[in-house]
Amino acid sequence: MKTGRLEAFSDGVLAIIITIMVLELKVPEDGTFQALNHLIPKFISYLLSFIYVGIYWNNHHHLFQIVEKVNGKILWANLTLLFFLSLIPFSTAWMGENHFEQNTVAVYGINLFLCAVSFNIVQKAAMDSEGKDSLIAKAIKNYTKEMASTALYLIGIAISFFYPKISLILFFTVAIIWLIPDRRIEKQVKH
Amino acid sequence: MKTGRLEAFSDGVLAIIITIMVLELKVPEDGTFQALNHLIPKFISYLLSFIYVGIYWNNHHHLFQIVEKVNGKILWANLTLLFFLSLIPFSTAWMGENHFEQNTVAVYGINLFLCAVSFNIVQKAAMDSEGKDSLIAKAIKNYTKEMASTALYLIGIAISFFYPKISLILFFTVAIIWLIPDRRIEKQVKH
Amino acid sequence: MKTGRLEAFSDGVLAIIITIMVLELKVPEDGTFQALNHLIPKFISYLLSFIYVGIYWNNHHHLFQIVEKVNGKILWANLTLLFFLSLIPFSTAWMGENHFEQNTVAVYGINLFLCAVSFNIVQKAAMDSEGKDSLIAKAIKNYTKEMASTALYLIGIAISFFYPKISLILFFTVAIIWLIPDRRIEKQVKH
Amino acid sequence: MKTGRLEAFSDGVLAIIITIMVLELKVPEDGTFQALNHLIPKFISYLLSFIYVGIYWNNHHHLFQIVEKVNGKILWANLTLLFFLSLIPFSTAWMGENHFEQNTVAVYGINLFLCAVSFNIVQKAAMDSEGKDSLIAKAIKNYTKEMASTALYLIGIAISFFYPKISLILFFTVAIIWLIPDRRIEKQVKH
């Protein structure tokens, strides 16, 4: 099975996730700037999640550029990833609605963490399927970024019950780490 | 007529169905974990339906890999399938909203059953169109899975008026039966 | 400019239109069958509109199979078509919400009529662009179906102020006329 | 990295943006024409935004026809563009809901302006990446349209606090300027 339709379907789901989040920015009934001010926490949440979904699309794109075939394992790992990503509009809105209250930031962090774990499982399944000499096995040899972001997620979740705003900063930090598309893969594509 | 655009359109509809279901997880107004607890039945419904739509995408994908041409019959059979699938967000939300009450589980089961029937009609239309010596005719010779799941749907619907939770278990069981992509088709592709 | 991305974009918009209509089937708060009964007018409206959007996707698909290049005119004619189609979820829901009241059926009919007019403009723009000896010019020589459905739309709109249910029957009739994909085009593709 | 999947993802997001805006045309509970009348400001806003998103899709399409490779910069510039475009359903609905009140028209204008700026950044990133002798560098030599529309946006935003309706006319004017697909690019494609 080729990767074409899996990529198309994932693109569709990611495009919808990234766009329906804006529906949670409920339109205020009056036209004052104060009414807009109330939306600022929701807007910040939206911005952060938009960046995250953008990063996942990006990395997904990069990953499947060097994966050649899809098997059942990759397929279901990918659907698991899409499932946790599909919960992001919910956890984003809940966090924004409640002005970054502790519980909501914790749940948001857990959601991000589960997305990251799922992505790693997709990557692992792809590496197993492609074999040791494949492009992907050569590309992904160290996991510094993965380990750093896992650590930041876990610290962020733990801290959220005391200083939710510091957690947010940590989650923004993880996003920045991943903003740059995965050079490990780009190098392999060039070879 | 080639299958490309039918697949693209179906992918689009399936991607939207699987994603808008999450909009029914209404964001609680307060940030307590109790508020999240109330959403558990909705969440379980969402999870089950996500798996089902994922399975349909999967099997649809497999089926149209070995179908070469699309005629009017296949096209309308496919639209009928998409119609019943498009009702899943509704029946899922109704069931979750009402905590798996009898009627709602029955309607959910009927919805799943109608999707299954439609999928079989699509498959049948494709087999008629491709002919007896086609890959698809060779691939789909026995209907054990189809018959087992039909039986489980019907039992699930009947039982739902008395023990809706057992029905749910049956519907999860059907999902597990179908989790593995259709090996009958994969074998034919390899030949 | 090739037709690929215009088709992909139109497919995307049509897939979303056909799917978000189901969001208007508001989930009842109780789990009784009476609650479902109240949704029957909305459900019938949804079914009719689903068929119509399905037909437009179908015919759009057929049309652009024999169109080779896209110019600015075709592009904007196509966007006009998508605009009127995008209003169908609204007019469908208004009609269903108000149990096929006169005004709402009239507006629904006008919406369908405007979609039909736009589709004819797209077709005309494509014929002008492709030239007299093109496949499309050969395919579309008579307009019996177009004229019949225009007449039925106009009668349906006029009658709706007195007998809205007869209008609905007329609109269903037009749908049935178009259910079969355009054989005029299929013939040309075969040659 | 090729442009295929970036185009597909952008198409998906644009298709969703253009379609979910219609969800803000809330279905009136009664079936009178007066009820429809109340929606006229929302409808005009929707029409204007539909045209704008159509234009962006159009120009995006044209731009990436002559761009051959995508790098990290183009990718994130494109995501920034999609972010500001994703806010259009919100600013459109706010403006329509509040009958073109000053603040709401100003915010709408700022949103359009930010989309325009982002699009120029995408264009610039593509030109930098493709080099001086590329098709795109030859195509985009003068910026008359870009400068005219920037001026009109800024005037429109400034004026909106006094005469919001004149601002609207200016924004419609910008739309008309861009209605015609970018001939500069079409010329280069023909060569």
Short mmCIF file of C-alpha atoms in Angstrom, two decimals, chain A residues 22-32 35-36 38-39 42, chain D residues 20-21 23-26 42 87-99 104:
data_model
loop_
_atom_site.label_atom_id
_atom_site.label_comp_id
_atom_site.label_asym_id
_atom_site.label_seq_id
_atom_site.Cartn_x
_atom_site.Cartn_y
_atom_site.Cartn_z
CA VAL A 22 -11.36 29.08 15.28
CA LEU A 23 -15.05 28.25 15.79
CA GLU A 24 -14.32 28.33 19.53
CA LEU A 25 -13.54 32.05 19.26
CA LYS A 26 -17.21 32.77 19.84
CA VAL A 27 -18.28 35.99 18.15
CA PRO A 28 -19.10 38.66 20.82
CA GLU A 29 -22.56 40.15 20.63
CA ASP A 30 -21.38 43.72 20.95
CA GLY A 31 -18.83 45.58 18.91
CA THR A 32 -16.62 47.02 21.64
CA ALA A 35 -15.59 42.35 24.16
CA LEU A 36 -12.51 41.40 22.17
CA HIS A 38 -12.27 38.82 26.86
CA LEU A 39 -11.17 36.61 24.00
CA LYS A 42 -8.80 31.96 23.88
CA ILE D 20 -17.53 27.32 7.70
CA MET D 21 -18.22 31.04 7.37
CA LEU D 23 -22.30 28.51 9.72
CA GLU D 24 -22.40 32.07 11.07
CA LEU D 25 -25.57 32.70 9.07
CA LYS D 26 -27.59 31.42 12.00
CA LYS D 42 -24.15 39.05 7.81
CA LEU D 87 -9.37 34.51 11.51
CA ILE D 88 -11.52 35.84 8.66
CA PRO D 89 -14.61 33.79 9.62
CA PHE D 90 -14.37 35.40 13.07
CA SER D 91 -13.88 39.00 11.95
CA THR D 92 -16.53 38.56 9.24
CA ALA D 93 -19.10 37.30 11.71
CA TRP D 94 -18.28 40.00 14.26
CA MET D 95 -18.72 42.70 11.63
CA GLY D 96 -21.97 41.20 10.33
CA GLU D 97 -23.35 40.58 13.80
CA ASN D 98 -22.78 44.23 14.73
CA HIS D 99 -24.08 45.74 11.49
CA THR D 104 -15.68 45.77 13.82
#
